[in-house]
Amino acid sequence: MQLGALWVWIDGHVISADQARVGVLDHGFLYGDSIYETLRSYDGQLFRSDDHLERLEASAEAIGLSTPWTRVDWRAILEDVSARGPTDHDVGLRLMITRGEGPLGLDTSRCPAPRLLVFGWPIPRGNHPLVTEGVDVIVSTVRRNPPSALDPRIKSGNFLNNILAYREVMAAGAYEGILCTVDGAVAEGTTSNIFWVRGGEVCTSEDRGILLGVTRRTVLEILTEEKINERRGAFPPEDLQKADEAFLTSTLKGILPIRKIAGKVLPVPGPVTVRITAAYDARTRARPPEGAGSAGTGE
């Protein structure tokens, strides 16, 4: 994405990204002491923003970050930033809160004012451009941070764990890499969650040691509604090579079929993936406006 394609809400104004500035003493810059959420709109409406903002609040609480903004404030800013996009596109959004400026050192009490930024960028409407051909995925040698060290459920600006894994992805010429937990179970991708199908049963990582993705949650809801068998557990990476089909999920990717995983070639898209994708797409198209009595129905 080119810098010129981004626009940013900062200090009450929306400006182009190349004009935005954050101080060098901001602890988000110095120490990765920040939290964020990535959202998107479909046809001008934010998708599952309540779920994203609830997760943002949980991340803030987990790192002891007190903010003056309410959920109403965040929603108003997100809607403002989203409305700046071209009318023939959807919009990607990243809401970021840093600890704010303070002296060098790790004392968070010396950062009196957190900083809020919201980035926006245009996204072509429709499914991800790689949805018909699928993507190649490797299993990374980098292990996911254990919850006892840095809980992956905190969506923080400290992304070095994911970056190291993604360097392997680039070196392999792949699209995404799957990280395993420290005890060797499949966890998640660098920027996505993963599902795979075996004998008609949809498998995914258990709810520990991973980011609890909002799109992932939507898929789990679809599995229940569509009466598709589902199994969560601590699966070894070898289980991925037994998959009949597989797909990634994320806010920006939606549901993205996997063409090759851990060296195994898969059908793209598989029949179960097609069924889940159809149900997911229906949710993105048929929604009441958020904030009008709806709790949101999809990410």
Short mmCIF file of C-alpha atoms in Angstrom, two decimals:
data_model
loop_
_atom_site.label_atom_id
_atom_site.label_comp_id
_atom_site.label_asym_id
_atom_site.label_seq_id
_atom_site.Cartn_x
_atom_site.Cartn_y
_atom_site.Cartn_z
CA MET A 1 0.00 0.00 0.00
CA GLN A 2 1.39 3.39 -0.97
CA LEU A 3 1.65 6.03 1.78
CA GLY A 4 -0.39 8.42 -0.33
CA ALA A 5 -3.34 6.00 -0.27
CA LEU A 6 -3.69 6.36 3.50
CA TRP A 7 -5.52 9.04 5.41
CA VAL A 8 -5.29 9.49 9.19
CA TRP A 9 -7.44 10.91 11.96
CA ILE A 10 -5.10 12.54 14.48
CA ASP A 11 -5.76 15.28 17.05
CA GLY A 12 -9.28 15.80 15.74
CA HIS A 13 -8.30 16.25 12.09
CA VAL A 14 -8.20 13.93 9.10
CA ILE A 15 -5.04 14.43 7.04
CA SER A 16 -2.96 12.43 4.58
CA ALA A 17 -0.59 9.91 6.17
CA ASP A 18 2.52 11.67 4.85
CA GLN A 19 1.53 14.74 6.90
CA ALA A 20 0.84 12.91 10.19
CA ARG A 21 3.45 13.08 12.95
CA VAL A 22 3.92 11.36 16.30
CA GLY A 23 6.63 12.43 18.75
CA VAL A 24 9.81 10.39 19.09
CA LEU A 25 9.19 10.05 22.84
CA ASP A 26 5.86 8.32 22.30
CA HIS A 27 6.12 4.97 24.08
CA GLY A 28 4.29 3.29 21.25
CA PHE A 29 7.27 4.18 19.07
CA LEU A 30 9.92 3.54 21.73
CA TYR A 31 8.65 0.28 23.20
CA GLY A 32 5.73 -0.99 21.12
CA ASP A 33 3.50 0.05 24.04
CA SER A 34 0.27 0.39 22.09
CA ILE A 35 -2.89 -1.47 21.14
CA TYR A 36 -4.89 -1.51 17.95
CA GLU A 37 -7.83 -2.97 16.06
CA THR A 38 -8.24 -3.48 12.32
CA LEU A 39 -11.77 -3.05 11.00
CA ARG A 40 -13.39 -2.69 7.60
CA SER A 41 -16.55 -1.42 6.03
CA TYR A 42 -18.82 -3.14 3.53
CA ASP A 43 -20.94 -0.87 1.35
CA GLY A 44 -20.36 2.06 3.66
CA GLN A 45 -21.16 0.25 6.92
CA LEU A 46 -18.70 -0.83 9.60
CA PHE A 47 -18.72 -4.59 10.07
CA ARG A 48 -18.90 -5.97 13.61
CA SER A 49 -17.42 -2.84 15.10
CA ASP A 50 -18.88 -3.63 18.53
CA ASP A 51 -16.84 -6.84 18.65
CA HIS A 52 -13.67 -5.02 17.63
CA LEU A 53 -14.19 -2.23 20.15
CA GLU A 54 -14.93 -4.73 22.90
CA ARG A 55 -11.64 -6.46 22.10
CA LEU A 56 -9.86 -3.07 22.07
CA GLU A 57 -11.19 -2.36 25.55
CA ALA A 58 -9.99 -5.78 26.72
CA SER A 59 -6.51 -5.10 25.30
CA ALA A 60 -6.41 -1.71 27.04
CA GLU A 61 -7.40 -3.27 30.36
CA ALA A 62 -4.83 -6.04 29.97
CA ILE A 63 -1.93 -3.58 29.63
CA GLY A 64 -3.29 -1.09 32.18
CA LEU A 65 -3.98 1.62 29.61
CA SER A 66 -6.66 4.07 30.71
CA THR A 67 -8.17 6.13 27.88
CA PRO A 68 -10.52 9.14 27.87
CA TRP A 69 -12.43 7.94 24.81
CA THR A 70 -15.70 6.06 24.96
CA ARG A 71 -17.02 3.49 22.53
CA VAL A 72 -19.31 6.21 21.20
CA ASP A 73 -16.26 8.41 20.53
CA TRP A 74 -14.43 5.62 18.73
CA ARG A 75 -17.42 4.77 16.60
CA ALA A 76 -17.95 8.41 15.58
CA ILE A 77 -14.28 8.76 14.58
CA LEU A 78 -14.30 5.45 12.69
CA GLU A 79 -17.41 6.47 10.77
CA ASP A 80 -15.83 9.83 9.95
CA VAL A 81 -12.63 8.21 8.66
CA SER A 82 -14.60 5.59 6.73
CA ALA A 83 -16.71 8.26 5.05
CA ARG A 84 -13.55 9.86 3.59
CA GLY A 85 -13.01 6.88 1.29
CA PRO A 86 -14.08 6.71 -2.37
CA THR A 87 -17.76 5.81 -2.67
CA ASP A 88 -17.08 2.88 -5.03
CA HIS A 89 -14.74 1.15 -2.54
CA ASP A 90 -14.94 -0.39 0.91
CA VAL A 91 -12.57 0.98 3.54
CA GLY A 92 -9.95 -0.64 5.77
CA LEU A 93 -9.48 0.97 9.18
CA ARG A 94 -6.85 0.70 11.88
CA LEU A 95 -7.60 2.27 15.26
CA MET A 96 -4.43 2.62 17.33
CA ILE A 97 -3.92 3.89 20.88
CA THR A 98 -0.39 4.45 22.14
CA ARG A 99 0.72 4.98 25.73
CA GLY A 100 1.63 8.51 24.72
CA GLU A 101 4.75 10.59 25.25
CA GLY A 102 6.95 10.29 28.33
CA PRO A 103 10.59 10.15 29.38
CA LEU A 104 12.83 7.26 28.44
CA GLY A 105 12.21 4.27 30.67
CA LEU A 106 9.49 1.75 31.37
CA ASP A 107 7.49 3.68 33.98
CA THR A 108 4.05 3.93 32.35
CA SER A 109 2.81 6.33 35.03
CA ARG A 110 5.00 9.02 33.46
CA CYS A 111 2.98 8.99 30.23
CA PRO A 112 -0.02 11.12 31.21
CA ALA A 113 -1.87 11.30 27.89
CA PRO A 114 -2.47 8.35 25.52
CA ARG A 115 -2.49 9.05 21.78
CA LEU A 116 -5.27 8.03 19.38
CA LEU A 117 -4.85 7.58 15.65
CA VAL A 118 -7.20 6.06 13.08
CA PHE A 119 -5.91 5.10 9.62
CA GLY A 120 -8.14 4.60 6.60
CA TRP A 121 -7.47 3.20 3.12
CA PRO A 122 -9.61 2.07 0.17
CA ILE A 123 -10.34 -1.61 -0.48
CA PRO A 124 -11.86 -2.83 -3.76
CA ARG A 125 -15.33 -4.23 -3.23
CA GLY A 126 -15.95 -7.94 -3.54
CA ASN A 127 -13.94 -10.91 -2.35
CA HIS A 128 -10.16 -10.94 -1.93
CA PRO A 129 -8.44 -11.06 -5.35
CA LEU A 130 -6.80 -14.41 -4.49
CA VAL A 131 -10.03 -16.11 -3.42
CA THR A 132 -10.35 -18.12 -6.64
CA GLU A 133 -6.75 -19.35 -6.88
CA GLY A 134 -5.95 -19.67 -3.20
CA VAL A 135 -2.65 -19.05 -1.40
CA ASP A 136 0.41 -21.03 -0.31
CA VAL A 137 1.06 -21.41 3.41
CA ILE A 138 4.10 -22.69 5.30
CA VAL A 139 4.58 -23.74 8.92
CA SER A 140 7.03 -21.30 10.50
CA THR A 141 9.89 -22.35 12.77
CA VAL A 142 9.09 -19.29 14.92
CA ARG A 143 6.94 -20.17 17.93
CA ARG A 144 4.02 -18.04 19.07
CA ASN A 145 4.52 -16.02 22.23
CA PRO A 146 3.16 -18.06 25.16
CA PRO A 147 0.30 -16.45 27.11
CA SER A 148 2.47 -16.53 30.25
CA ALA A 149 5.00 -14.23 28.51
CA LEU A 150 2.91 -11.98 26.24
CA ASP A 151 -0.68 -13.04 25.78
CA PRO A 152 -1.49 -13.15 22.03
CA ARG A 153 -5.08 -12.17 22.90
CA ILE A 154 -3.72 -8.66 23.52
CA LYS A 155 -3.72 -6.95 20.13
CA SER A 156 -0.63 -4.87 20.72
CA GLY A 157 1.82 -2.91 18.61
CA ASN A 158 4.59 -5.30 19.69
CA PHE A 159 4.62 -7.33 16.47
CA LEU A 160 8.20 -8.61 16.33
CA ASN A 161 7.14 -12.24 16.90
CA ASN A 162 4.93 -12.07 13.80
CA ILE A 163 7.52 -10.17 11.78
CA LEU A 164 10.17 -12.81 12.38
CA ALA A 165 7.75 -15.49 11.19
CA TYR A 166 6.75 -13.44 8.16
CA ARG A 167 10.38 -13.09 7.12
CA GLU A 168 10.36 -16.87 6.72
CA VAL A 169 7.18 -16.59 4.66
CA MET A 170 8.81 -14.13 2.28
CA ALA A 171 11.97 -16.22 2.00
CA ALA A 172 9.84 -19.24 1.06
CA GLY A 173 7.84 -17.29 -1.53
CA ALA A 174 4.62 -18.10 0.33
CA TYR A 175 1.65 -15.96 1.32
CA GLU A 176 1.26 -16.75 5.02
CA GLY A 177 3.01 -18.65 7.78
CA ILE A 178 1.47 -20.68 10.58
CA LEU A 179 3.03 -20.35 14.02
CA CYS A 180 2.86 -23.12 16.59
CA THR A 181 2.67 -22.78 20.35
CA VAL A 182 5.77 -23.41 22.45
CA ASP A 183 4.53 -26.97 23.04
CA GLY A 184 4.18 -27.59 19.30
CA ALA A 185 0.44 -27.19 18.62
CA VAL A 186 -0.91 -25.25 15.62
CA ALA A 187 -1.71 -21.70 16.77
CA GLU A 188 -2.43 -19.15 14.02
CA GLY A 189 -1.00 -17.22 11.09
CA THR A 190 1.08 -14.07 11.29
CA THR A 191 -2.00 -11.96 10.47
CA SER A 192 -4.79 -14.53 10.34
CA ASN A 193 -6.50 -17.50 11.95
CA ILE A 194 -6.57 -20.89 10.27
CA PHE A 195 -9.23 -23.57 9.71
CA TRP A 196 -8.89 -26.90 7.93
CA VAL A 197 -11.32 -29.66 7.00
CA ARG A 198 -10.88 -33.40 7.58
CA GLY A 199 -13.66 -35.81 6.61
CA GLY A 200 -16.25 -33.02 6.64
CA GLU A 201 -15.23 -31.82 10.10
CA VAL A 202 -13.83 -28.30 10.43
CA CYS A 203 -10.79 -28.11 12.71
CA THR A 204 -9.17 -25.08 14.32
CA SER A 205 -6.87 -24.24 17.21
CA GLU A 206 -8.28 -24.24 20.70
CA ASP A 207 -8.85 -20.87 22.35
CA ARG A 208 -5.45 -20.53 24.00
CA GLY A 209 -2.26 -18.99 22.75
CA ILE A 210 -3.97 -17.25 19.82
CA LEU A 211 -5.64 -13.98 18.97
CA LEU A 212 -9.38 -14.56 19.21
CA GLY A 213 -10.19 -13.21 15.75
CA VAL A 214 -13.55 -11.61 15.08
CA THR A 215 -13.77 -13.22 11.64
CA ARG A 216 -12.84 -16.51 13.31
CA ARG A 217 -15.73 -15.99 15.72
CA THR A 218 -18.04 -15.33 12.79
CA VAL A 219 -16.99 -18.58 11.13
CA LEU A 220 -17.59 -20.51 14.36
CA GLU A 221 -21.08 -19.02 14.51
CA ILE A 222 -21.67 -20.07 10.90
CA LEU A 223 -20.56 -23.62 11.66
CA THR A 224 -23.20 -23.82 14.40
CA GLU A 225 -25.94 -22.31 12.25
CA GLU A 226 -25.10 -24.48 9.23
CA LYS A 227 -24.79 -27.59 11.43
CA ILE A 228 -21.25 -28.27 10.22
CA ASN A 229 -19.22 -30.42 12.59
CA GLU A 230 -16.43 -28.51 14.29
CA ARG A 231 -13.51 -29.54 16.47
CA ARG A 232 -11.15 -27.32 18.44
CA GLY A 233 -8.00 -28.71 19.96
CA ALA A 234 -4.22 -28.74 20.28
CA PHE A 235 -3.35 -30.17 16.86
CA PRO A 236 0.21 -30.98 15.79
CA PRO A 237 1.32 -29.32 12.53
CA GLU A 238 1.36 -32.76 10.87
CA ASP A 239 -2.43 -32.65 11.06
CA LEU A 240 -2.41 -29.90 8.42
CA GLN A 241 -0.97 -32.36 5.90
CA LYS A 242 -4.07 -34.54 6.38
CA ALA A 243 -6.43 -31.70 5.46
CA ASP A 244 -8.98 -32.11 2.67
CA GLU A 245 -9.26 -28.30 2.37
CA ALA A 246 -8.22 -25.28 4.42
CA PHE A 247 -8.69 -21.53 4.66
CA LEU A 248 -7.46 -18.42 6.44
CA THR A 249 -9.65 -15.81 8.11
CA SER A 250 -9.06 -12.16 8.96
CA THR A 251 -10.86 -8.85 8.90
CA LEU A 252 -9.26 -7.70 5.65
CA LYS A 253 -8.94 -11.09 3.93
CA GLY A 254 -12.36 -12.37 4.90
CA ILE A 255 -12.21 -16.09 4.07
CA LEU A 256 -9.23 -16.97 1.89
CA PRO A 257 -8.77 -20.56 0.62
CA ILE A 258 -5.40 -22.27 0.99
CA ARG A 259 -3.95 -23.85 -2.16
CA LYS A 260 -0.92 -25.49 -0.57
CA ILE A 261 -0.13 -26.02 3.08
CA ALA A 262 2.98 -27.63 4.54
CA GLY A 263 3.72 -28.96 1.05
CA LYS A 264 0.29 -30.54 0.44
CA VAL A 265 -1.78 -29.28 -2.52
CA LEU A 266 -5.47 -28.73 -1.73
CA PRO A 267 -8.58 -28.10 -3.87
CA VAL A 268 -9.44 -24.41 -4.18
CA PRO A 269 -11.96 -23.72 -2.99
CA GLY A 270 -13.15 -26.91 -1.31
CA PRO A 271 -16.89 -27.59 -0.91
CA VAL A 272 -17.02 -26.83 2.81
CA THR A 273 -15.07 -23.61 2.27
CA VAL A 274 -17.53 -22.61 -0.47
CA ARG A 275 -20.47 -23.17 1.87
CA ILE A 276 -18.92 -21.19 4.71
CA THR A 277 -17.86 -18.38 2.38
CA ALA A 278 -21.40 -18.05 0.99
CA ALA A 279 -22.80 -17.72 4.51
CA TYR A 280 -20.11 -15.20 5.44
CA ASP A 281 -20.72 -13.10 2.32
CA ALA A 282 -24.45 -13.05 3.09
CA ARG A 283 -23.67 -11.58 6.49
CA THR A 284 -21.56 -8.79 5.01
CA ARG A 285 -24.34 -7.83 2.59
CA ALA A 286 -27.46 -8.12 4.75
CA ARG A 287 -26.93 -6.10 7.91
CA PRO A 288 -28.84 -3.40 9.77
CA PRO A 289 -26.81 -0.24 10.45
CA GLU A 290 -24.59 -0.74 13.49
CA GLY A 291 -25.38 1.39 16.50
CA ALA A 292 -29.11 1.23 15.70
CA GLY A 293 -30.06 -1.50 18.13
CA SER A 294 -27.89 -4.16 16.50
CA ALA A 295 -25.11 -5.95 18.29
CA GLY A 296 -23.45 -6.67 14.95
CA THR A 297 -23.52 -9.94 13.10
CA GLY A 298 -20.16 -10.42 11.43
CA GLU A 299 -16.61 -9.07 11.22
#
